Short mmCIF file of C-alpha atoms and ligand atoms in Angstrom, two decimals:
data_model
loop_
_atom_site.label_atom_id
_atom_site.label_comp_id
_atom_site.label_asym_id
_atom_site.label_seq_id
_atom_site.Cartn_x
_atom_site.Cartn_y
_atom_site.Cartn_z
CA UNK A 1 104.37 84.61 119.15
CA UNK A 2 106.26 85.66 116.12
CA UNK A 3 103.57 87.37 113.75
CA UNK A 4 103.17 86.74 110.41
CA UNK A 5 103.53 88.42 107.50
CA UNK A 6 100.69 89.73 105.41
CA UNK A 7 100.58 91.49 101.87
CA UNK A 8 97.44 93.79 100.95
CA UNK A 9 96.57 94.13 97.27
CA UNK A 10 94.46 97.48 96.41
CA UNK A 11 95.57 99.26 99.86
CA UNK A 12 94.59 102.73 99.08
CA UNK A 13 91.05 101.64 98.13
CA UNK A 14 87.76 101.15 100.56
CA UNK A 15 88.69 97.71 101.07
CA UNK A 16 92.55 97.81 101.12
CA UNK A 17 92.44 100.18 103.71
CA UNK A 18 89.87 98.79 105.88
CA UNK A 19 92.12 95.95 105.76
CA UNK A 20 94.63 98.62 106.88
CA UNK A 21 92.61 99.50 109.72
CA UNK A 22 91.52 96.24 111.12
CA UNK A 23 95.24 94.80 111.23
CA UNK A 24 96.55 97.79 113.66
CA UNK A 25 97.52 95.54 116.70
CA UNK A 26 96.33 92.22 115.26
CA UNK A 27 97.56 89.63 117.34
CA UNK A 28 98.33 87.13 114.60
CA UNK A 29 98.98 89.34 111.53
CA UNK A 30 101.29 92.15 110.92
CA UNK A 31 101.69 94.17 107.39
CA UNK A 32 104.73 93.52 105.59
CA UNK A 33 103.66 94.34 101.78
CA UNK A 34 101.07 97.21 100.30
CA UNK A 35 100.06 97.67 96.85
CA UNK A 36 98.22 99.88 94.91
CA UNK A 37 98.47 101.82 91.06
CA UNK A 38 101.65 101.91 89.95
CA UNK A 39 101.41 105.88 90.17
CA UNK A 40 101.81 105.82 94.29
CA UNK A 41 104.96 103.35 93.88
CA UNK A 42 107.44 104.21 96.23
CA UNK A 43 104.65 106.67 98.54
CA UNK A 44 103.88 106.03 101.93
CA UNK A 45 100.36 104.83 102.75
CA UNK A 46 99.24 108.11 104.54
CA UNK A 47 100.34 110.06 101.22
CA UNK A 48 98.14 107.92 99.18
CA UNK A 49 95.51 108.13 100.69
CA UNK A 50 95.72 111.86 101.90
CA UNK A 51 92.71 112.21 99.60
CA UNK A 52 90.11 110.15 100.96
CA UNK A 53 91.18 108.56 104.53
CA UNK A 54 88.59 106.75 105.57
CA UNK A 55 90.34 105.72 109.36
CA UNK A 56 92.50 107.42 111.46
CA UNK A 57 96.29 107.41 111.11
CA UNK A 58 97.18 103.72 111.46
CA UNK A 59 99.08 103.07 114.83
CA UNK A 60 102.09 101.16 113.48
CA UNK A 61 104.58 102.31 110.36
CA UNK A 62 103.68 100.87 107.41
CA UNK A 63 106.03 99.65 104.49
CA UNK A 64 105.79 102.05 101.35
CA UNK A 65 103.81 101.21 98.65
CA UNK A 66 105.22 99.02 96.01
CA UNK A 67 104.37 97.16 92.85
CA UNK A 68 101.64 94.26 92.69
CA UNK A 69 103.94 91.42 93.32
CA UNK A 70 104.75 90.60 97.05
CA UNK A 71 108.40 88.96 97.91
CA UNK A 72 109.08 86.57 101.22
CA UNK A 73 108.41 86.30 103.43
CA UNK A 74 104.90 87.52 103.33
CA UNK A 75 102.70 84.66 102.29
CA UNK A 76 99.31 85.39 103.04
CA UNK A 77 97.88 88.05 100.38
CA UNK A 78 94.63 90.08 101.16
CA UNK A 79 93.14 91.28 97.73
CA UNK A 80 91.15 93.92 97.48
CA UNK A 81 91.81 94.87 93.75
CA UNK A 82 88.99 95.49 90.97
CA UNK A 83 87.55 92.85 89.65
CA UNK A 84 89.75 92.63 86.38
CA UNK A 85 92.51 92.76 87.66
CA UNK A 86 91.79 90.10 90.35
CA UNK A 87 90.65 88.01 87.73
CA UNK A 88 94.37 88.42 86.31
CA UNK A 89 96.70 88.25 89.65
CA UNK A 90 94.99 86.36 91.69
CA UNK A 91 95.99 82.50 90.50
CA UNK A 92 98.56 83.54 89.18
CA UNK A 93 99.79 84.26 92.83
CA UNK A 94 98.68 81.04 93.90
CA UNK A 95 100.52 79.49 91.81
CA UNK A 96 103.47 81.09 93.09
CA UNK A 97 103.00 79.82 96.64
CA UNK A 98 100.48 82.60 98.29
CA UNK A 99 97.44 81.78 100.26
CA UNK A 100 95.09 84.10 98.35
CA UNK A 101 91.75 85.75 99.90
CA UNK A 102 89.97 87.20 97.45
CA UNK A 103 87.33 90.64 97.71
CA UNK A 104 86.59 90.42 94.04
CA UNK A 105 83.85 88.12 92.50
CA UNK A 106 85.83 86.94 89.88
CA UNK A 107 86.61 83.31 90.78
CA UNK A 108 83.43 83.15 93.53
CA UNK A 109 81.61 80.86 91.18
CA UNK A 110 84.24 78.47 90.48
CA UNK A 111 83.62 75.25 91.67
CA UNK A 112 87.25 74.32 93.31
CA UNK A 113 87.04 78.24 95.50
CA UNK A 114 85.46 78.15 98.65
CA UNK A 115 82.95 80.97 99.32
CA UNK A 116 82.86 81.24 102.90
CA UNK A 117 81.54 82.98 105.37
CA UNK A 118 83.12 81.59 108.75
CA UNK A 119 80.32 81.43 111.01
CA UNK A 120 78.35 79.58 108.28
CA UNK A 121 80.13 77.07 106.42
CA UNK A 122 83.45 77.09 107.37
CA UNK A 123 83.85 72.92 106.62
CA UNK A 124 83.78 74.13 102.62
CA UNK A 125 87.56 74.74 103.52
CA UNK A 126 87.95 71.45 102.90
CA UNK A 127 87.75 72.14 99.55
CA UNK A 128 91.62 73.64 99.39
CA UNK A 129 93.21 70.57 99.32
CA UNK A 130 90.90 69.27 96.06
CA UNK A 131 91.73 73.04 94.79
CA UNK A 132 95.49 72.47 95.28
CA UNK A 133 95.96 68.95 93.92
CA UNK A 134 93.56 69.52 90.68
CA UNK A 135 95.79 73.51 89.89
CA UNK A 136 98.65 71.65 90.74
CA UNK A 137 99.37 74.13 93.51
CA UNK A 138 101.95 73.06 96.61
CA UNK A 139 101.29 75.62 98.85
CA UNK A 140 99.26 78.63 97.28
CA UNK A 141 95.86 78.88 97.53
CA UNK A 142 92.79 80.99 96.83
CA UNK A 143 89.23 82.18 98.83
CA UNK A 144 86.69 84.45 98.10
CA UNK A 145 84.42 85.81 100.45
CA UNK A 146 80.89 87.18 99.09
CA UNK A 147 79.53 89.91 97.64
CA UNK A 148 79.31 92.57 100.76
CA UNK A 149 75.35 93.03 100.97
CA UNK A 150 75.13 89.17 101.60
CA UNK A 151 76.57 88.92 105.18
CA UNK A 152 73.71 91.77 106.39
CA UNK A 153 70.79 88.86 105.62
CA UNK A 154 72.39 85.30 105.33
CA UNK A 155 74.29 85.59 109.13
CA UNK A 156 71.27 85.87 110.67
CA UNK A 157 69.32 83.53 107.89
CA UNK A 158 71.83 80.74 108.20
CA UNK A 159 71.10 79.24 111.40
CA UNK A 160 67.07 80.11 110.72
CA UNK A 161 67.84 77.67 107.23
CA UNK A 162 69.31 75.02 109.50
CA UNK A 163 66.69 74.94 112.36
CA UNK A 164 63.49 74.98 109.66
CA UNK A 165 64.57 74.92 106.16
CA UNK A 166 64.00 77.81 103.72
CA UNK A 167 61.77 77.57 100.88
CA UNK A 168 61.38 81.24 99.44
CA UNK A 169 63.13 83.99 100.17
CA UNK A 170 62.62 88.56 99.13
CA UNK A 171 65.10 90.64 99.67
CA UNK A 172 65.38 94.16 98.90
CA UNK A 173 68.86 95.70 99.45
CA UNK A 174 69.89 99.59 100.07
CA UNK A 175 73.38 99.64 99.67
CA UNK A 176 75.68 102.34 100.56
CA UNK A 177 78.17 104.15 98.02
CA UNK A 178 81.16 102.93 99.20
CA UNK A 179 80.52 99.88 97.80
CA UNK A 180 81.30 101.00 94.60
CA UNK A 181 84.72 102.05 95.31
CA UNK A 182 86.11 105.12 96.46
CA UNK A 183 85.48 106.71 93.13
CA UNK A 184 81.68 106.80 93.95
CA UNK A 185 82.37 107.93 97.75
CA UNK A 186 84.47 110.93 96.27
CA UNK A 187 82.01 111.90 93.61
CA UNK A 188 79.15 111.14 95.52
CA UNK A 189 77.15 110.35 92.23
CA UNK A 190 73.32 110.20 93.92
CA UNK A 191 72.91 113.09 96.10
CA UNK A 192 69.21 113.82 96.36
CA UNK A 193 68.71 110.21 94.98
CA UNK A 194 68.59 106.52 94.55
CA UNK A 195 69.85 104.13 91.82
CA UNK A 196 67.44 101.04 91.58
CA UNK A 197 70.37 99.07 89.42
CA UNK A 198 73.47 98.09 90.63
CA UNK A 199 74.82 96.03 87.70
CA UNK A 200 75.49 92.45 88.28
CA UNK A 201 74.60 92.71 92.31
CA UNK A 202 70.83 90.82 91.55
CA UNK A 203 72.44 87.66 90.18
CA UNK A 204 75.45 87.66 93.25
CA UNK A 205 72.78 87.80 95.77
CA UNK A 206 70.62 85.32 94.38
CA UNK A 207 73.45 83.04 93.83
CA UNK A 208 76.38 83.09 96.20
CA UNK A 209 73.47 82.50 99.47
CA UNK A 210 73.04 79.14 97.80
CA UNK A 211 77.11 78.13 97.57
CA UNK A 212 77.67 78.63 100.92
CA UNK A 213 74.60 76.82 102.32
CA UNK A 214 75.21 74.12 100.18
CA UNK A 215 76.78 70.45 101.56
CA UNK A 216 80.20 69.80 100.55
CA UNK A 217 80.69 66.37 100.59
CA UNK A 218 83.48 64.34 98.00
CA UNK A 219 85.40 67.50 96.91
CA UNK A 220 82.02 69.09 95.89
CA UNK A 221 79.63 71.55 97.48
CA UNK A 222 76.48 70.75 96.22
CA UNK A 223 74.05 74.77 96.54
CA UNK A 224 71.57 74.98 98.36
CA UNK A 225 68.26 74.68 96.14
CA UNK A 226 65.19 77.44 96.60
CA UNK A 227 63.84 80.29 95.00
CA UNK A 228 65.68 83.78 95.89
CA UNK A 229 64.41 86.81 94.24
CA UNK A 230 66.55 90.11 94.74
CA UNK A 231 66.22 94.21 94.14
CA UNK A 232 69.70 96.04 94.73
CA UNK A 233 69.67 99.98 95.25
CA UNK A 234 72.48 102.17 95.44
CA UNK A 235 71.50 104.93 98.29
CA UNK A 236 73.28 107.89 99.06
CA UNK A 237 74.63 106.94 102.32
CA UNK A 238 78.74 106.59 102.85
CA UNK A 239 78.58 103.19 104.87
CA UNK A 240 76.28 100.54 105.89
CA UNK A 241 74.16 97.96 103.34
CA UNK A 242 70.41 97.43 104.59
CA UNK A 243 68.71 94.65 103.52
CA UNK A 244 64.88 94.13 103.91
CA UNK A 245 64.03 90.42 104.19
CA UNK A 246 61.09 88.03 103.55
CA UNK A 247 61.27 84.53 103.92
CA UNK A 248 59.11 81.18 104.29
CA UNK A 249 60.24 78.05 105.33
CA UNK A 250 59.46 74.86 105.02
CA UNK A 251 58.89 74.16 109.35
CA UNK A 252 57.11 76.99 110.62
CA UNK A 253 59.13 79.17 113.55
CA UNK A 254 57.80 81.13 115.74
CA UNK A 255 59.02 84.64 116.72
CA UNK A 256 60.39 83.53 120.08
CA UNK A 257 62.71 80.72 118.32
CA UNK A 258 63.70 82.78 115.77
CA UNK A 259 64.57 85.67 118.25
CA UNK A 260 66.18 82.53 120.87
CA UNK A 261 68.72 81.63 117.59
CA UNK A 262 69.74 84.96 117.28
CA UNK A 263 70.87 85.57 120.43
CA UNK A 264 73.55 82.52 119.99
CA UNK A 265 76.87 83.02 120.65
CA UNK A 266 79.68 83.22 117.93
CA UNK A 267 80.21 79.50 117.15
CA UNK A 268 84.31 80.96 116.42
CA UNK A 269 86.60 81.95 118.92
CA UNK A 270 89.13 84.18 116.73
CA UNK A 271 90.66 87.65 116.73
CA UNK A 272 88.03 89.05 114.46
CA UNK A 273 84.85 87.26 115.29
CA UNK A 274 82.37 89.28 117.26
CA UNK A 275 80.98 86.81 120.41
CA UNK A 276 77.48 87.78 119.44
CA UNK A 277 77.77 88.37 115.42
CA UNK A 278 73.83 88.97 115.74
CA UNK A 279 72.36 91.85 117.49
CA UNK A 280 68.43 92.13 117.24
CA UNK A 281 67.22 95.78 118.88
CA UNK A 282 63.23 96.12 119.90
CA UNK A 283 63.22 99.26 118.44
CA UNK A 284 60.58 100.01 115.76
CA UNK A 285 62.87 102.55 113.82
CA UNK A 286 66.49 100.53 113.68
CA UNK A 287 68.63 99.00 112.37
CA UNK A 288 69.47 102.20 110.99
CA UNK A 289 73.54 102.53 109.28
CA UNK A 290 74.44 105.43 111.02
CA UNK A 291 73.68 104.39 114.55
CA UNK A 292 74.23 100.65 114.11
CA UNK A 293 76.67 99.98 111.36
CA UNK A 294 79.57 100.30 113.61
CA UNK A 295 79.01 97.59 116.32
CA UNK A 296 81.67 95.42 117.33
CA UNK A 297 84.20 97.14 114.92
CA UNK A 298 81.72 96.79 112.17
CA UNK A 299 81.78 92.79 112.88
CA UNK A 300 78.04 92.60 114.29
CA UNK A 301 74.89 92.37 111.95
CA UNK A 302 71.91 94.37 113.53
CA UNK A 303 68.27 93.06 113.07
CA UNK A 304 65.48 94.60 113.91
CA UNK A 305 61.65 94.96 112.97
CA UNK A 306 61.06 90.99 112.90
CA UNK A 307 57.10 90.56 112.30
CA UNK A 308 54.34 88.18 110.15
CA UNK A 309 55.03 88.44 106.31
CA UNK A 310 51.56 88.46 104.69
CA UNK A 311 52.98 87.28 101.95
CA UNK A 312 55.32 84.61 103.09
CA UNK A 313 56.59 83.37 106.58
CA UNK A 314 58.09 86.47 108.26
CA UNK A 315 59.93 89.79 107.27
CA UNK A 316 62.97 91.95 108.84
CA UNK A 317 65.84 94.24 108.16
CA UNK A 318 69.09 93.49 108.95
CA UNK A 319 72.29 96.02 108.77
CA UNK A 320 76.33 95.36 107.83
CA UNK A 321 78.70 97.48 108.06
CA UNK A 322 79.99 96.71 104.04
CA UNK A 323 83.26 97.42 103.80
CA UNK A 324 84.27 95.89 107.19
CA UNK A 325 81.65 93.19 107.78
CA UNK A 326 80.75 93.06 104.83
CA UNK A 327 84.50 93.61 103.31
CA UNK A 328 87.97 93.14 104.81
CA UNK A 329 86.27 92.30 108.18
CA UNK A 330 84.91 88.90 106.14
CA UNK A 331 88.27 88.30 104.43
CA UNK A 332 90.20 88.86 108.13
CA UNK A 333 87.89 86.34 109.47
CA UNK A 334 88.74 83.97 106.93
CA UNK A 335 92.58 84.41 107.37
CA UNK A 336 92.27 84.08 110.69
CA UNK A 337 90.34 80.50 110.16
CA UNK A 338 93.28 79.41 107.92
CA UNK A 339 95.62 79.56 110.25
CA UNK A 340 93.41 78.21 113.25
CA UNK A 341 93.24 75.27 111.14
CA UNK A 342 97.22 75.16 110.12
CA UNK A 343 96.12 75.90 106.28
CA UNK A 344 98.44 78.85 105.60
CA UNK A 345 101.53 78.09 103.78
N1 NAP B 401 83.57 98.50 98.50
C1 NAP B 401 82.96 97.49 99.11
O1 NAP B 401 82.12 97.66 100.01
C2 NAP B 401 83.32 96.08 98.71
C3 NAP B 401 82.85 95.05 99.51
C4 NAP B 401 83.18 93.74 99.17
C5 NAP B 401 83.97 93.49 98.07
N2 NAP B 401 84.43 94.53 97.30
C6 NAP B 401 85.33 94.20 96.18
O2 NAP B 401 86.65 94.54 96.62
C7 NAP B 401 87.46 94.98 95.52
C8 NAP B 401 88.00 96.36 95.84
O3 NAP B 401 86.88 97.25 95.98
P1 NAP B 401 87.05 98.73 96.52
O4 NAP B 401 85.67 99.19 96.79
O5 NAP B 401 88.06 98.78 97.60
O6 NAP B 401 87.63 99.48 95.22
P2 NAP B 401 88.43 100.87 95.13
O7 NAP B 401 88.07 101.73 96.28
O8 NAP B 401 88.19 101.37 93.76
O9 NAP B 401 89.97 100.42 95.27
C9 NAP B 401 90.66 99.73 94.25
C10 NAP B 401 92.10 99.51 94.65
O10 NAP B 401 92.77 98.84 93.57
C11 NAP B 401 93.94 99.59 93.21
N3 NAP B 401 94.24 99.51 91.77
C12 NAP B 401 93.50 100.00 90.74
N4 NAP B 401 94.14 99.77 89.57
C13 NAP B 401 95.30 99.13 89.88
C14 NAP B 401 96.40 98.64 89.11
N5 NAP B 401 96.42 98.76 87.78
N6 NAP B 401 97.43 98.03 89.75
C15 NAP B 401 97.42 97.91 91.11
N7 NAP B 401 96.41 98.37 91.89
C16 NAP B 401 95.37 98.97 91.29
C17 NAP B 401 93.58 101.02 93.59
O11 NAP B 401 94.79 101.77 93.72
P3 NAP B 401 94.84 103.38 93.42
O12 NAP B 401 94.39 104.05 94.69
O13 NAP B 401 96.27 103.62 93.15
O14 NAP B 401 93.94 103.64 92.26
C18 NAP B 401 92.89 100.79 94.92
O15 NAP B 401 93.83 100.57 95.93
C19 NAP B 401 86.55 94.95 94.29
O16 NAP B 401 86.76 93.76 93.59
C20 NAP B 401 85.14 94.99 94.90
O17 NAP B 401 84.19 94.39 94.07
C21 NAP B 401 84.13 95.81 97.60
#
C-alpha cells in the first residue's frame, strides 16, 4: 500500500515530535512536511531539536524543516502549534484543501469541530460533512482532540457514563511539565514544588468531558448535562498527567461491574489503538507516571485504587501518558479513523 503523506505543524515541540516518534514505521502514514519557527528553516529535524530530544533518533530520514505552509501532495496536517497561532493557520488550511487535526484548544468549542476521542464518540465525525458544506470547504477539514489531562479520567469514565449514567463528578488533576511546552520542561520552573493554577485548564476539563459525551444527532451534538467540578496542578514531574476521580451516578455499580467494563477490549481495530486502552493494577500504590505512563507506547490509561467515595459513588486515579496519549497519540488515533472511514481528502 502506497503511504500517505503527512505534514506536522510545531515539529520541534513536545507534541510535534511525539508525532515524530509515533509515525517511525507507521503503516498508513509517512512524513513528507515539518514545520517549526522560522529560525530552524532549512535545518534538519535532529539539529532542531539537538536541545531537548525527547525520543531517540527517528528511524527513517526526515525532510528538512520548512516554513508553515505544506505543498502536495501531503494533505493530512498534524498541528501541534501554540494556541495563537493555531487559532490563525488552522482554517485557513482547511480552506485550502487540508484535513486538519488540531492539538490546540482554539476551535475545540466551536460547534461545527468535532472533539473526539475515538474510543468514545467517534460517530461526532459525522459532523465534517455539516462543517464542510456550512465553511464552504470541498475537501479540507478540521478536528481537535482534547485538552491532554482529559483522556487519563473520561476513557475509563465513558463506558461507566453509558452503563449507569453520571450525575456528579471531582476530579483533581497533577499534571506533568511537559504539558506546558518544552519551555517549562527546559526550565523546569517548580523544582521542590507544585503550582495549584494552571490557567484556563479548570474550565477545559469541566467542559470538553461534556462535548464528547454528548448525542449528535441533525448536524448537532447536543453536551452531555451534569455537574463537573475540577482542581488542575502543575507537578514537577517530566511526563505523565494523574488524575484523582470521584464520581456518582445516577444507577448504582458495583465494584465488580465497574472493574468487568474496564477490562473491555478496544472497540477500534487501528494502527494506534491499544487492544486494552484500560489497564486497572491491584496495587495499592499505582498508577504511578514513572512506572505506568509508558504502557502500550503511551496508548493505555492505568487505573488503580478503585474504592467507596464517602462523599459520592466511588473514587480512583487514573494515569496518561500526556503528550502521547494524551497528545499526538490522540491526534494519530484520529487520523487513523479518518481514513478507516474514507474521510481524508
Ligand atoms: N504538551 C502537551 O502535553 C500538550 C498536550 C495536548 C495538547 N497540547 C497543545 O499542543 C500545542 C503544542 O504544544 P507543545 O507542548 O508541543 O508546545 P511547544 O513544546 O512549545 O512547541 C511549540 C511548537 O510550535 C512551534 N512554533 C512556535 N512559534 C512558531 C511560529 N511563529 N511559526 C511556526 N512554528 C512555531 C515551535 O517551534 P520552535 O521549536 O522553532 O520554537 C514548536 O515546534 C499547544 O497548542 C498545546 O496547547 C499540548
Amino acid at each position: 500500500m502506497k503511504k500517505i503523506p503527512v505534514g506536522i505543524l510545531g515539529a520541534t515541540g513536545v507534541i510535534g515530535q511525539s508525532y515524530v516518534h509515533l509515525l517511525q514505521n507507521h503503516p498508513w502514514f509517512t512524513i513528507s512536511h515539518l514545520s517549526a519557527s522560522p529560525k530552524w528553516e532549512g535545518a534538519s529535524y535532529e539539529e532542531a531539536t539537538a536541545s531537548y530530544s525527547l525520543f531517540p533518533k527517528p528511524s527513517s530520514p526526515l525532510p528538512p524543516l520548512k516554513p508553515l505552509l505544506p505543498s502536495p501532495p501531503c494533505r493530512l496536517l498534524f498541528s501541534a502549534l501554540p494556541s495563537y497561532l493555531a487559532q490563525e493557520v488552522e482554517c485557513p488550511l482547511a480552506t485550502k484543501g487540508f484535513a486538519v487535526i488540531s492539538s490546540s484548544s482554539s476551535h475545540r468549542e466551536e460547534d461545527d469541530v468535532p472533539l473526539i476521542i475515538p474510543e468514545i464518540n467517534p460517530d461526532h465525525l459525522a459532523l465534517l460533512a455539516y462543517q464542510q458544506k456550512k465553511r464552504g470547504w470541498k475537501t479540507g477539514l478540521l478536528l481537535a482532540k482534547p485538552n491532554c489531562s482529559i483522556q487519563s479520567f473520561l476513557l475509563p469514565l465513558a463506558p461507566l457514563h453509558q452503563a449507569f449514567g453520571i450525575a456528579s463528578l471531582s476530579v483533581t488533576t497533577l499534571q506533568a511539565l511537559s504539558g506546558a511546552g518544552l519551555s517549562a520542561l527546559t526550565q523546569n520552573p517548580l523544582s521542590e514544588n507544585v503550582s495549584p493554577f494552571i490557567p484556563g485548564e479548570e474550565e477545559k476539563t469541566e467542559q470538553e468531558p461534556l462535548k464528547i459525551l454528548g448525542a449528535y444527532k441533525d448536524r448537532k451534538i447536543t453536551p452531555e448535562n451534569f455537574p463537573i467540578t475540577a482542581h488542575c496542578n502543575r507537578v514537577p514531574i517530566s511526563h505523565g498527567h494523574l488524575a484523582c476521580v470521584s464520581v456518582a451516578f445516577h444507577q448504582k455499580p458495583t465494584q465488580e461491574q465497574i472493574l468487568n467494563i474496564w477490562k473491555r477490549p478496544s472497540p477500534l481495530t487501528l494502527p494506534t489503538s491499544p487492544r486494552f486502552p484500560i489497564l486497572y493494577r491491584e496495587e495499592e500504590d499505582r498508577p504511578q507516571p514513572l512506572l505506568d505512563r509508558d504502557h502500550s507506547r503511551g496508548m493505555t490509561v492505568t487505573t488503580g485504587r478503585l474504592r467507596p467515595c464517602p462523599l459520592l459513588d466511588w473514587r480512583f486515579t487514573a494515569l496518561s501518558h500526556n503528550t502521547l496519549r494524551g497528545g499526538a497519540g490522540s491526534g494519530l488515533l484520529l487520523a487513523e479513523l479518518l481514513h478507516s472511514q474514507n474521510l481524508l481528502p
